[in-house]
Short mmCIF file of C-alpha atoms and ligand atoms in Angstrom, two decimals:
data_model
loop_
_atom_site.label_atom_id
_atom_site.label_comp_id
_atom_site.label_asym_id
_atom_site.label_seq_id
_atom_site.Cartn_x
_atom_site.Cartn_y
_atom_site.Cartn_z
CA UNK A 1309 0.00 0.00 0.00
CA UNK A 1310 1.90 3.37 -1.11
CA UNK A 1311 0.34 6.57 -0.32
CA UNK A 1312 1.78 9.80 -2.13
CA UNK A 1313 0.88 13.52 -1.98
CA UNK A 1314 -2.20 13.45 -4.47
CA UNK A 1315 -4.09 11.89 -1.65
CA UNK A 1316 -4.29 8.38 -3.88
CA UNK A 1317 -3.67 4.90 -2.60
CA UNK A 1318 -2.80 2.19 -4.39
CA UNK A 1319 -3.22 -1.21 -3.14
CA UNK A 1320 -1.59 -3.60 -6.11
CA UNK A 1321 -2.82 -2.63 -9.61
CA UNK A 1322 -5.91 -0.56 -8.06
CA UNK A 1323 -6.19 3.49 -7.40
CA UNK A 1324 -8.20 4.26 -4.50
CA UNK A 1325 -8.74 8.28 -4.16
CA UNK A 1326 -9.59 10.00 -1.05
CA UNK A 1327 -13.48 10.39 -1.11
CA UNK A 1328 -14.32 11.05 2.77
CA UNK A 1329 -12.45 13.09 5.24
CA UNK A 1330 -11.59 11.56 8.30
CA UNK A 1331 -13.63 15.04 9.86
CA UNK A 1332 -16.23 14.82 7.89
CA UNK A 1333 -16.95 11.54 8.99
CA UNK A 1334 -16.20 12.78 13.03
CA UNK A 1335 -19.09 15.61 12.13
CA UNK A 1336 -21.54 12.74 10.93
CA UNK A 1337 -21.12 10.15 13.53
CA UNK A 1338 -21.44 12.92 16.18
CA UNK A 1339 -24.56 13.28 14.66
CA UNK A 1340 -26.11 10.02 14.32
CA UNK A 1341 -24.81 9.64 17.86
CA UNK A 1342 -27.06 12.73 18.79
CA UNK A 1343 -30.03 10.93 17.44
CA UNK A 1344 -29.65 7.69 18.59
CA UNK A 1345 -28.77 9.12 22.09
CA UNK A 1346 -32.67 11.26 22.00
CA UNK A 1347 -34.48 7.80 20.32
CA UNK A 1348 -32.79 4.80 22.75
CA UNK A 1349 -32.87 7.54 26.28
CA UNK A 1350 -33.80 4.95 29.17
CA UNK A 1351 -33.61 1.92 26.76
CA UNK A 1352 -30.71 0.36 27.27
CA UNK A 1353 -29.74 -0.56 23.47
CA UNK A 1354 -27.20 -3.37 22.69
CA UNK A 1355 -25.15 -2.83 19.82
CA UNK A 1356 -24.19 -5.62 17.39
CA UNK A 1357 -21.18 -4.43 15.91
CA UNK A 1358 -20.78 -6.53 12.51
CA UNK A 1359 -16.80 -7.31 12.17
CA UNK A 1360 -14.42 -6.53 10.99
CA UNK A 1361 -15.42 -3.67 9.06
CA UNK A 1362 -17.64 -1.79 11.85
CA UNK A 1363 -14.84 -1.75 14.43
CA UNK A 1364 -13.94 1.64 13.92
CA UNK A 1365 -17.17 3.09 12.97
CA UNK A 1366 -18.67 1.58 15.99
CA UNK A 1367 -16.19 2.92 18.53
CA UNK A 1368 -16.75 6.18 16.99
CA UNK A 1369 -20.22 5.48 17.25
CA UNK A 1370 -20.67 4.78 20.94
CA UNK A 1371 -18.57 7.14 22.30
CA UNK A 1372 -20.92 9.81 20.60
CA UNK A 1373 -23.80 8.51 22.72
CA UNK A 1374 -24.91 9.12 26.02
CA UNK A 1375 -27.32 6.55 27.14
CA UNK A 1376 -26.42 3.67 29.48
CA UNK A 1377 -26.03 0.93 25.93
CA UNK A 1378 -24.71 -2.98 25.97
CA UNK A 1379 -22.27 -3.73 22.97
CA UNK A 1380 -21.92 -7.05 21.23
CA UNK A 1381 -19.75 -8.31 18.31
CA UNK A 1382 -20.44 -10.62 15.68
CA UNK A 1383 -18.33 -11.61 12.51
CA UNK A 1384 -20.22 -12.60 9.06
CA UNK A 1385 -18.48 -11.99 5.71
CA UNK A 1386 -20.09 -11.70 2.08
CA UNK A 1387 -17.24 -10.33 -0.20
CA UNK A 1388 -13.73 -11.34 -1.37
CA UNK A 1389 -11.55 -9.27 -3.57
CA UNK A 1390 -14.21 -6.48 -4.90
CA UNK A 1391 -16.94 -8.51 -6.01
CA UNK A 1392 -19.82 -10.43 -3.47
CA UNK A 1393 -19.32 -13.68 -3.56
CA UNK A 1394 -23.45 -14.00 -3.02
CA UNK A 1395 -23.03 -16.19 0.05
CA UNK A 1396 -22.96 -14.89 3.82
CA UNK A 1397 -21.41 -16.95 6.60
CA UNK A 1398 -22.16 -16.41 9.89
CA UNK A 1399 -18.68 -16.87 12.08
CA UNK A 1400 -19.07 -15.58 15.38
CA UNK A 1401 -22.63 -16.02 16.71
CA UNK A 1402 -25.16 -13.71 18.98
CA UNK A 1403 -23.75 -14.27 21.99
CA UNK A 1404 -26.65 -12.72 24.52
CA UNK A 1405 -30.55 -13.60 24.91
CA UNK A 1406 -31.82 -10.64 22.92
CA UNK A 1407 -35.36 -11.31 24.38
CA UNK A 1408 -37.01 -7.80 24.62
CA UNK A 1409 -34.32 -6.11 24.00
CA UNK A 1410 -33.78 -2.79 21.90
CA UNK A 1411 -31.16 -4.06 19.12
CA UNK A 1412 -29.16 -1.49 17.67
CA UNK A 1413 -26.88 -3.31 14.47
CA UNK A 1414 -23.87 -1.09 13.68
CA UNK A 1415 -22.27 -1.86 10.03
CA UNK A 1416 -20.38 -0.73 7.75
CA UNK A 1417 -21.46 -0.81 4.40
CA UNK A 1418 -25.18 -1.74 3.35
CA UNK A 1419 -24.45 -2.47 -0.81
CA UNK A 1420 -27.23 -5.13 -1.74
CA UNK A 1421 -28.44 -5.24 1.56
CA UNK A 1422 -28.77 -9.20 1.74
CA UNK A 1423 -26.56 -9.28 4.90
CA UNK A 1424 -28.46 -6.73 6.95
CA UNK A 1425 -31.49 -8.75 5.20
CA UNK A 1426 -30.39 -11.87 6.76
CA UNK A 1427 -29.10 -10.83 10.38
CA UNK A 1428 -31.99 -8.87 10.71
CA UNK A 1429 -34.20 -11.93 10.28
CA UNK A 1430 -32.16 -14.32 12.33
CA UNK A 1431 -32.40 -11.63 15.11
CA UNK A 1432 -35.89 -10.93 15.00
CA UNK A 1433 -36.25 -15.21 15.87
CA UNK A 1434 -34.92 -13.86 19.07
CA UNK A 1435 -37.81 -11.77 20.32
CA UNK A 1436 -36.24 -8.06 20.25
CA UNK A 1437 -38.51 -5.16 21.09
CA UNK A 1438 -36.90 -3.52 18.28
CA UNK A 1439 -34.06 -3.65 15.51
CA UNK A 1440 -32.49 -0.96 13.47
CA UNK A 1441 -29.44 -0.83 11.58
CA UNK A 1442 -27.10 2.10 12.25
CA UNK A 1443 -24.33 1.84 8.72
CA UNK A 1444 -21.78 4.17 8.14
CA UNK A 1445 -22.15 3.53 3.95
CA UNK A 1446 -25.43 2.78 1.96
CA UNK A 1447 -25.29 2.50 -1.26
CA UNK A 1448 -28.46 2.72 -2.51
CA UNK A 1449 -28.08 2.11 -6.43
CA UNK A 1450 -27.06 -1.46 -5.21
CA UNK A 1451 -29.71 -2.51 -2.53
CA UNK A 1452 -31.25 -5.50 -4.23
CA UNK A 1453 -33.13 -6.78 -0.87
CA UNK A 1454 -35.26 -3.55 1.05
CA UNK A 1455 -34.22 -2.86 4.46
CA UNK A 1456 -34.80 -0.56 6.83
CA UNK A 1457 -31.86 1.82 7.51
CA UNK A 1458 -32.91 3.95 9.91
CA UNK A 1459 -29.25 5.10 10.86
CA UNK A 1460 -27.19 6.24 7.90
CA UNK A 1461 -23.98 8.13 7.57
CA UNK A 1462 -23.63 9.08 4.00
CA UNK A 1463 -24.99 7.57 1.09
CA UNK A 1464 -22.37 7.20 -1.74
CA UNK A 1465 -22.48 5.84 -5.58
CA UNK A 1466 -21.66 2.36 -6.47
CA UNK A 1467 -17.83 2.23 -6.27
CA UNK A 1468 -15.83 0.32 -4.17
CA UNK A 1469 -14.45 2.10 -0.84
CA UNK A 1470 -11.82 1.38 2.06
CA UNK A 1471 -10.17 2.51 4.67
CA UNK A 1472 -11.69 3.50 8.30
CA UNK A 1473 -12.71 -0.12 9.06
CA UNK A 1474 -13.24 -1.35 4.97
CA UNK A 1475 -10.91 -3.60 3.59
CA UNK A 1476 -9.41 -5.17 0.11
CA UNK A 1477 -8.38 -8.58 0.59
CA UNK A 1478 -7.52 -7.72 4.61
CA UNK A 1479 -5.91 -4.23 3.84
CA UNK A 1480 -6.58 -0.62 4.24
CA UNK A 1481 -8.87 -1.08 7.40
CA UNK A 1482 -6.27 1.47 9.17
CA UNK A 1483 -6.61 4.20 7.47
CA UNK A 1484 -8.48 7.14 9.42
CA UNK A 1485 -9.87 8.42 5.66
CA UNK A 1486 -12.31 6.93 3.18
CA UNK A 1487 -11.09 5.92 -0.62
CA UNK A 1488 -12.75 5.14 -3.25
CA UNK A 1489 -12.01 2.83 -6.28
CA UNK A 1490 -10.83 5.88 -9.04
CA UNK A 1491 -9.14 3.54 -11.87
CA UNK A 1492 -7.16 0.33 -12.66
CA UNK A 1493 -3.41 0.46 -13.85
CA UNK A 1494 -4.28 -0.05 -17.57
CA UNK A 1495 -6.89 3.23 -16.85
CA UNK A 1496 -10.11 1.93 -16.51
CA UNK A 1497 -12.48 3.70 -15.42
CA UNK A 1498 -14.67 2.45 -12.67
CA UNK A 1499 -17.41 3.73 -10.74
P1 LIG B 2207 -24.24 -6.58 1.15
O1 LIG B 2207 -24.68 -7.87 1.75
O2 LIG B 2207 -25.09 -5.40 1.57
O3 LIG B 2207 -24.13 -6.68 -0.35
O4 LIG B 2207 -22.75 -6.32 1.59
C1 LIG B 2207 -22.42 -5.92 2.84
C2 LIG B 2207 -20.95 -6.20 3.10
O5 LIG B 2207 -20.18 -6.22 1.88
C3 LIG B 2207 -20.33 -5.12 3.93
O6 LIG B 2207 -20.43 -5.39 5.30
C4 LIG B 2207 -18.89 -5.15 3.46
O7 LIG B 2207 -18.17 -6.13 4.19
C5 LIG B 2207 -18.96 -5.57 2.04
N1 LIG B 2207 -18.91 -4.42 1.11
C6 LIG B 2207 -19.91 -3.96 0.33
N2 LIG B 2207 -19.51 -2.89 -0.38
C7 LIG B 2207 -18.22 -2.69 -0.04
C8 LIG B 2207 -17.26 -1.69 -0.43
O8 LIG B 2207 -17.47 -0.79 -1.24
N3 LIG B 2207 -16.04 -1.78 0.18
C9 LIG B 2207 -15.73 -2.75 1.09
N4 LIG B 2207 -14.50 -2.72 1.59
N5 LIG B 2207 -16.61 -3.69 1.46
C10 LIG B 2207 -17.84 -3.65 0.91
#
């Protein structure tokens, strides 16, 4: 990964440029912490932090709320390399009985929306009070499966996008900026 003054990274043959300021981001979450701080007062939420690539969003996340909250982690995965591989497996569980409880799920990215589509199912066999889906990314010219996003950082085109938390192939999840997919090496234009 080689990062030079244009504010590009490029992870093998791929150009990522920078699309979303690490303070722009800051300003959002503050406010979607605002909001879910007013709508979950005296609830006691749990978050389900989807890992890996909600780590960073969801610490971000948290710490801009100010209700008493629970916070649980679970680990699914649905791409490789830039493209879905279509299939979602579950690799960490739901730890806790979620039995009346107000769930909160923090992700990511929502892109076709069959992962949210399918946790949000499996959780509701648990007997919440409530789920909602708090994602950094939506990308709504993708969503091939309806869900309901009620927390949603920015909404972006469909082009592929790393860093704070979002990987390719394992890297870029460290960088406090998001990139987006700007060309190949043979200049391809994409997204
Ligand atoms: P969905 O099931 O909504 O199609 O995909 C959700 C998951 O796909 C996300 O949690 C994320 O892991 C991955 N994903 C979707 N779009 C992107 C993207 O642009 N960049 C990265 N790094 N991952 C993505």
């Amino acid at each position: 990964m080689k990062k030079n003054e244009t504010e590009q990274i490029r992870i093998g043959s791929r150009v990522f440029a920078k699309y979303l300021h690490r303070d722009t981001i800051k300003a959002r979450i503050q406010e979607l912490g605002r909001d879910i701080s007013m709508d979950y007062q005296d609830k006691f939420p749990v978050f389900i932090v989807v890992l890996n690539g909600a780590f960073m969003f969801a610490a971000d996340l948290v710490r801009a709320t100010a209700m008493e909250c629970q916070l649980e982690f679970v680990k699914l995965a649905s791409y490789e390399d830039v493209r879905s591989t279509g299939t979602i497996k579950k690799i960490i569980g739901i730890p806790i009985p979620l039995e009346g409880r107000h769930v909160i799920i923090v992700e990511d990215i929502v892109d076709t929306g069959r992962t949210m589509d399918s946790m949000i199912k499996e959780l509701k066999t648990m007997d919440p009070a409530s789920v909602s889906v708090a994602t950094l990314l939506y990308k709504p010219d993708c969503l091939q499966v309806a869900i309901e996003s009620t927390y949603v950082g920015f909404e972006i085109p469909d082009a592929f996008v790393i860093g704070y938390g979002l990987d390719l192939d394992g890297k870029a999840r460290n960088l406090p900026d998001i990139y987006q997919l700007a060309f190949e090496d043979d200049g391809t234009v994409e997204g």
